[in-house]
Coordinates of C-alpha atoms and ligand atoms in Angstrom, one line a residue:
M1070 CA -52.5 41.3 -25.9
K1071 CA -49.4 42.0 -28.0
K1072 CA -48.7 39.6 -30.8
L1073 CA -45.5 37.6 -30.4
L1074 CA -43.9 35.4 -33.1
I1075 CA -41.5 32.7 -32.0
T1076 CA -39.7 31.6 -35.2
R1077 CA -38.7 28.1 -34.1
E1078 CA -40.0 25.8 -31.4
I1079 CA -38.0 26.4 -28.2
A1080 CA -38.3 25.0 -24.6
A1081 CA -41.9 24.3 -23.6
P1082 CA -41.8 26.2 -20.3
V1083 CA -40.6 29.3 -22.0
I1084 CA -43.4 29.1 -24.6
A1085 CA -45.9 28.5 -21.8
Q1086 CA -44.8 31.6 -20.0
A1087 CA -44.9 33.6 -23.2
R1088 CA -48.5 32.4 -23.8
E1089 CA -49.5 33.9 -20.4
M1090 CA -48.4 37.4 -21.5
F1091 CA -48.7 37.5 -25.3
D1092 CA -50.8 36.2 -28.2
V1093 CA -48.1 33.7 -29.3
T1094 CA -47.6 32.1 -32.7
V1095 CA -44.8 29.5 -33.0
H1096 CA -43.7 29.4 -36.6
E1097 CA -43.4 26.0 -38.2
G1098 CA -41.4 25.2 -41.3
G1099 CA -37.9 26.4 -40.5
A1100 CA -36.1 29.6 -40.9
L1101 CA -37.8 32.8 -42.2
D1102 CA -36.5 34.0 -45.5
G1103 CA -36.4 37.7 -46.2
A1104 CA -40.0 37.9 -47.5
A1105 CA -41.3 36.1 -44.4
A1106 CA -39.2 38.2 -42.1
A1107 CA -40.5 41.4 -43.7
Q1108 CA -44.1 40.2 -43.4
A1109 CA -43.6 39.2 -39.7
L1110 CA -42.2 42.7 -39.0
R1111 CA -45.6 44.1 -40.2
E1112 CA -47.8 41.6 -38.4
Y1113 CA -46.3 41.1 -35.0
D1114 CA -45.5 43.5 -32.1
A1115 CA -42.5 41.4 -31.1
I1116 CA -40.5 38.6 -32.6
L1117 CA -38.2 36.0 -31.0
P1118 CA -36.0 35.0 -34.0
T1119 CA -32.8 32.9 -34.2
L1120 CA -29.9 32.0 -36.5
G1121 CA -31.0 31.4 -40.1
D1122 CA -33.8 33.9 -40.1
D1123 CA -33.1 36.6 -42.6
F1124 CA -33.4 40.0 -40.9
S1125 CA -31.0 41.8 -43.3
A1126 CA -31.4 45.5 -44.0
P1127 CA -34.1 45.5 -46.8
V1128 CA -36.7 43.8 -44.5
F1129 CA -36.8 46.9 -42.3
D1130 CA -38.1 49.2 -45.1
G1131 CA -41.5 50.6 -44.7
N1132 CA -44.1 50.8 -41.9
L1133 CA -43.4 48.2 -39.2
R1134 CA -45.5 47.0 -36.4
C1135 CA -42.7 45.2 -34.6
G1136 CA -40.8 46.9 -31.8
I1137 CA -38.3 44.2 -30.7
L1138 CA -36.3 41.3 -32.1
G1139 CA -35.5 39.3 -28.9
N1140 CA -32.9 37.1 -30.6
F1141 CA -32.4 33.5 -29.4
G1142 CA -28.6 33.4 -29.5
V1143 CA -25.6 35.5 -28.7
G1144 CA -24.6 35.9 -32.3
Y1145 CA -27.0 38.1 -34.3
N1146 CA -25.2 38.5 -37.6
H1147 CA -28.4 37.4 -39.3
I1148 CA -30.0 40.7 -38.1
D1149 CA -28.9 44.1 -39.4
A1150 CA -29.0 45.7 -36.0
A1151 CA -28.3 49.2 -37.4
A1152 CA -31.1 49.0 -39.9
A1153 CA -33.4 47.7 -37.2
R1154 CA -32.4 50.7 -34.9
A1155 CA -33.1 53.1 -37.8
A1156 CA -36.6 51.5 -38.2
G1157 CA -37.2 51.8 -34.4
V1158 CA -36.8 48.1 -33.7
T1159 CA -34.8 47.1 -30.6
V1160 CA -32.5 44.0 -30.9
S1161 CA -31.4 41.9 -27.9
N1162 CA -29.3 38.8 -27.7
T1163 CA -28.5 36.0 -25.1
P1164 CA -24.9 36.4 -23.9
D1165 CA -23.3 34.6 -20.9
V1166 CA -25.8 31.7 -20.6
L1167 CA -24.2 29.8 -23.5
T1168 CA -20.6 30.6 -22.8
D1169 CA -19.8 27.3 -21.0
A1170 CA -21.7 25.1 -23.4
T1171 CA -20.0 26.7 -26.4
A1172 CA -16.5 26.5 -24.8
D1173 CA -17.2 22.8 -24.1
I1174 CA -17.8 22.2 -27.8
G1175 CA -14.5 23.9 -28.5
L1176 CA -12.7 21.4 -26.2
T1177 CA -14.8 18.6 -27.7
L1178 CA -13.4 19.5 -31.1
I1179 CA -9.8 20.0 -30.0
L1180 CA -9.8 16.6 -28.4
A1181 CA -11.8 14.8 -31.1
V1182 CA -9.5 16.0 -33.9
A1183 CA -6.3 15.6 -31.9
R1184 CA -7.2 12.0 -30.9
R1185 CA -8.8 11.1 -34.2
A1186 CA -12.1 10.3 -32.4
G1187 CA -14.2 10.7 -35.6
E1188 CA -12.0 8.3 -37.6
G1189 CA -12.0 5.8 -34.7
E1190 CA -15.8 6.0 -34.4
R1191 CA -16.2 5.4 -38.1
M1192 CA -13.8 2.5 -38.0
V1193 CA -15.6 0.7 -35.1
R1194 CA -19.1 1.3 -36.6
S1195 CA -18.1 0.1 -40.1
G1196 CA -16.6 -3.1 -38.7
A1197 CA -13.2 -2.2 -40.0
W1198 CA -11.4 -2.3 -36.6
G1199 CA -8.9 -5.1 -36.4
G1200 CA -8.1 -4.8 -32.7
F1201 CA -5.6 -2.9 -30.6
G1202 CA -2.4 -2.0 -32.4
P1203 CA 0.6 0.0 -31.2
K1204 CA 0.4 2.2 -34.2
N1205 CA -3.4 2.3 -34.7
L1206 CA -4.8 5.8 -35.3
L1207 CA -2.0 7.6 -33.6
G1208 CA -3.1 11.1 -32.7
T1209 CA -1.4 14.1 -31.2
H1210 CA -1.0 15.0 -27.6
V1211 CA -3.1 17.9 -26.3
T1212 CA -1.8 18.4 -22.7
G1213 CA 1.1 20.9 -22.6
K1214 CA 0.7 22.2 -26.1
S1215 CA -0.1 25.8 -27.1
V1216 CA -3.5 27.1 -28.0
G1217 CA -4.1 30.3 -30.0
I1218 CA -7.5 32.0 -29.4
V1219 CA -8.8 34.3 -32.1
G1220 CA -11.2 36.7 -30.3
M1221 CA -10.8 36.8 -26.6
G1222 CA -14.4 37.5 -25.6
R1223 CA -16.5 35.6 -23.1
I1224 CA -16.3 32.3 -25.1
G1225 CA -12.7 32.7 -26.0
Q1226 CA -11.8 33.2 -22.4
A1227 CA -13.8 30.2 -21.3
V1228 CA -12.0 28.0 -23.9
A1229 CA -8.6 29.4 -22.8
R1230 CA -9.4 28.8 -19.1
R1231 CA -10.3 25.1 -19.9
C1232 CA -7.1 24.8 -22.0
H1233 CA -4.9 26.3 -19.3
Y1234 CA -6.3 24.8 -16.1
G1235 CA -7.5 21.5 -17.6
F1236 CA -4.7 20.7 -20.0
G1237 CA -1.7 22.8 -18.9
M1238 CA -1.6 24.6 -22.3
E1239 CA 0.2 27.8 -23.1
V1240 CA -2.4 30.3 -24.2
V1241 CA -1.8 33.1 -26.7
F1242 CA -4.5 35.2 -28.2
F1243 CA -5.3 37.8 -30.8
N1244 CA -7.9 40.4 -30.0
R1245 CA -8.7 43.7 -31.7
S1246 CA -8.5 45.7 -28.5
P1247 CA -6.1 45.1 -25.5
K1248 CA -7.6 42.6 -23.2
A1249 CA -6.6 41.8 -19.6
V1250 CA -7.6 38.3 -18.4
D1251 CA -7.4 36.6 -15.0
F1252 CA -5.3 33.6 -16.1
P1253 CA -1.9 33.2 -17.7
A1254 CA -2.2 34.2 -21.4
R1255 CA -0.2 36.3 -23.8
Q1256 CA -1.8 38.7 -26.2
V1257 CA 0.0 38.9 -29.6
A1258 CA 0.0 41.7 -32.0
T1259 CA -0.7 39.8 -35.3
L1260 CA -3.1 37.2 -36.5
A1261 CA -0.1 35.3 -38.0
E1262 CA 1.4 34.9 -34.5
V1263 CA -1.7 33.3 -33.0
M1264 CA -2.1 31.1 -36.0
G1265 CA 1.3 29.6 -35.2
A1266 CA 0.0 27.8 -32.1
D1267 CA -0.4 24.1 -32.0
F1268 CA -4.2 24.5 -31.8
V1269 CA -6.1 27.5 -33.1
V1270 CA -9.6 28.2 -31.9
V1271 CA -11.8 30.8 -33.5
T1272 CA -14.2 32.4 -31.1
T1273 CA -14.7 35.9 -32.6
P1274 CA -18.2 37.2 -33.4
G1275 CA -19.4 37.0 -36.9
G1276 CA -20.4 40.0 -39.0
A1277 CA -18.9 42.3 -41.6
E1278 CA -15.8 43.1 -39.6
T1279 CA -14.7 39.5 -39.3
T1280 CA -15.9 38.0 -42.6
K1281 CA -13.1 35.8 -44.0
L1282 CA -10.7 37.0 -41.3
I1283 CA -9.2 33.6 -41.5
D1284 CA -8.1 33.5 -45.1
A1285 CA -5.5 31.6 -47.1
D1286 CA -2.7 33.9 -45.7
A1287 CA -3.8 33.3 -42.1
L1288 CA -4.1 29.5 -42.7
G1289 CA -0.7 29.7 -44.3
A1290 CA 0.8 30.9 -41.0
M1291 CA -0.3 27.6 -39.3
K1292 CA 2.3 24.8 -38.9
P1293 CA 1.8 21.5 -40.7
S1294 CA 1.1 19.9 -37.3
G1295 CA -1.5 22.6 -36.5
I1296 CA -5.1 21.8 -35.7
F1297 CA -7.8 24.4 -36.5
V1298 CA -11.1 24.7 -34.7
N1299 CA -14.0 27.1 -35.5
I1300 CA -16.9 27.5 -33.0
S1301 CA -17.8 31.1 -34.0
R1302 CA -19.4 31.7 -37.4
G1303 CA -18.7 30.0 -40.7
E1304 CA -18.2 33.2 -42.6
V1305 CA -15.2 34.1 -40.4
V1306 CA -13.3 31.5 -42.3
D1307 CA -12.6 31.3 -46.1
E1308 CA -14.0 27.7 -46.2
A1309 CA -12.5 27.0 -49.7
A1310 CA -9.0 28.0 -48.4
L1311 CA -9.5 25.8 -45.4
V1312 CA -10.5 22.8 -47.5
D1313 CA -7.5 23.5 -49.7
A1314 CA -5.1 23.6 -46.7
L1315 CA -6.6 20.3 -45.3
E1316 CA -6.4 18.5 -48.7
R1317 CA -2.8 19.6 -49.2
G1318 CA -1.9 18.4 -45.7
A1319 CA -0.7 22.0 -45.0
I1320 CA -2.4 21.6 -41.6
T1321 CA -3.1 18.4 -39.7
G1322 CA -6.8 18.7 -39.1
A1323 CA -9.9 20.8 -38.3
G1324 CA -12.8 20.7 -36.0
L1325 CA -15.8 22.7 -37.2
D1326 CA -19.1 23.5 -35.6
V1327 CA -20.1 26.2 -38.1
Y1328 CA -20.0 26.6 -41.9
E1329 CA -20.2 29.4 -44.4
N1330 CA -23.6 28.4 -45.9
E1331 CA -25.3 26.3 -43.2
P1332 CA -26.7 23.8 -43.4
Q1333 CA -24.7 23.2 -46.6
V1334 CA -21.3 21.6 -45.9
P1335 CA -19.1 21.2 -49.0
A1336 CA -18.7 17.7 -50.3
R1337 CA -14.9 18.2 -50.3
L1338 CA -15.0 18.9 -46.6
R1339 CA -17.2 16.0 -45.8
A1340 CA -14.8 13.7 -47.7
L1341 CA -11.9 14.6 -45.5
D1342 CA -11.0 12.2 -42.7
N1343 CA -8.9 14.7 -40.8
C1344 CA -12.0 16.8 -39.9
V1345 CA -14.5 16.5 -37.2
L1346 CA -17.7 18.1 -38.4
L1347 CA -20.6 19.0 -36.0
P1348 CA -24.0 20.5 -36.9
H1349 CA -23.7 23.9 -35.0
L1350 CA -24.0 22.3 -31.5
G1351 CA -22.2 25.0 -29.6
S1352 CA -25.0 25.9 -27.2
A1353 CA -27.0 22.7 -27.7
T1354 CA -27.6 21.5 -24.1
A1355 CA -31.1 21.3 -22.8
E1356 CA -30.2 23.6 -19.9
T1357 CA -28.5 26.2 -22.1
R1358 CA -31.2 26.3 -24.7
Q1359 CA -33.8 26.8 -22.0
A1360 CA -31.8 29.6 -20.5
M1361 CA -31.4 31.2 -23.9
G1362 CA -35.1 31.0 -24.5
Q1363 CA -35.8 32.5 -21.1
M1364 CA -33.4 35.3 -21.6
A1365 CA -34.8 36.1 -25.1
L1366 CA -38.3 36.2 -23.6
D1367 CA -37.2 38.3 -20.6
N1368 CA -35.9 40.9 -23.0
I1369 CA -39.2 40.9 -24.9
I1370 CA -41.1 41.2 -21.6
A1371 CA -39.0 44.1 -20.5
W1372 CA -39.6 45.9 -23.8
S1373 CA -43.4 45.3 -23.5
R1374 CA -43.3 47.0 -20.1
G1375 CA -41.6 50.0 -21.6
E1376 CA -38.2 49.2 -20.1
T1377 CA -34.9 48.9 -21.9
P1378 CA -34.3 45.2 -22.5
P1379 CA -31.3 44.2 -20.4
Q1380 CA -29.5 42.6 -23.3
A1381 CA -30.3 45.2 -25.9
V1382 CA -27.5 45.5 -28.5
N1383 CA -28.6 48.4 -30.7
Ligands
DGY546 C1 -25.3 31.6 -30.8 O1 -25.9 31.8 -29.8 O2 -24.8 32.6 -31.5 C2 -25.2 30.2 -31.3 O3 -24.3 30.1 -32.3 C3 -26.6 29.8 -31.8 O4 -27.1 30.7 -32.7

């Protein structure tokens, strides 16, 4: 039996199926650091890793036993896929199955920030609510406003569809390559143009090409009434520049599901009332997480049969 390491506990039925086919170890104790990842690559035939595990280039040096990293997650910026390929390790991911859940979190954040739901919740829980008031916690309207999507991939399109069909919003988007979509949306040529929308939602993949794409200049192109949402990867945004813009009131608010150094969230950010801060919940529904586990395992099973894993990325 091939040895499979699952680096975090995932849905029980998926682990049970894995145990029928592999000699399975489920790692306890959180994410693998570089040393643990390097050791795992030497000890296991296959690994099912996830976000936070450190599979950067150096861990692939030397003689490896592992032939596949069947990543649990669509984003795999914690894996150096080119270094893996050079070392003979296939990498796969879990696209599509998490698109709707992640887009839903985007809408959750748009609405929560616009309607000051975080502040309202804190007010009620703290006992500070004094009753209905015509001017109590006035937010901003969402219906009919414009949304700018940064990165019109699967998740970007799912957010845009919800905004257009659900809230009658005008959709503009910025994407590296030309992109045709099947709903009304206008592709703009510059990042600055998309940042000028009423709501900006970042859905681009992480990785070297998008690191700090949203910098002080990009944030400077937002209007003071603008609301910024990030559901992609924390490193796509210059977090310090974002905090600065929020503190100065240069933008109205932000909804964040991801952070530059997860799980660290800067104290300055946590101190801001005009932010809704979620703990990387994009794909966190029971149904979606089970589907992600199943897809990651299916890729590993395909590899073990000598087939090309359907969601191979390298
Ligand atoms: C993803 O699938 O990329 C989610 O962000 C969880 O890692």
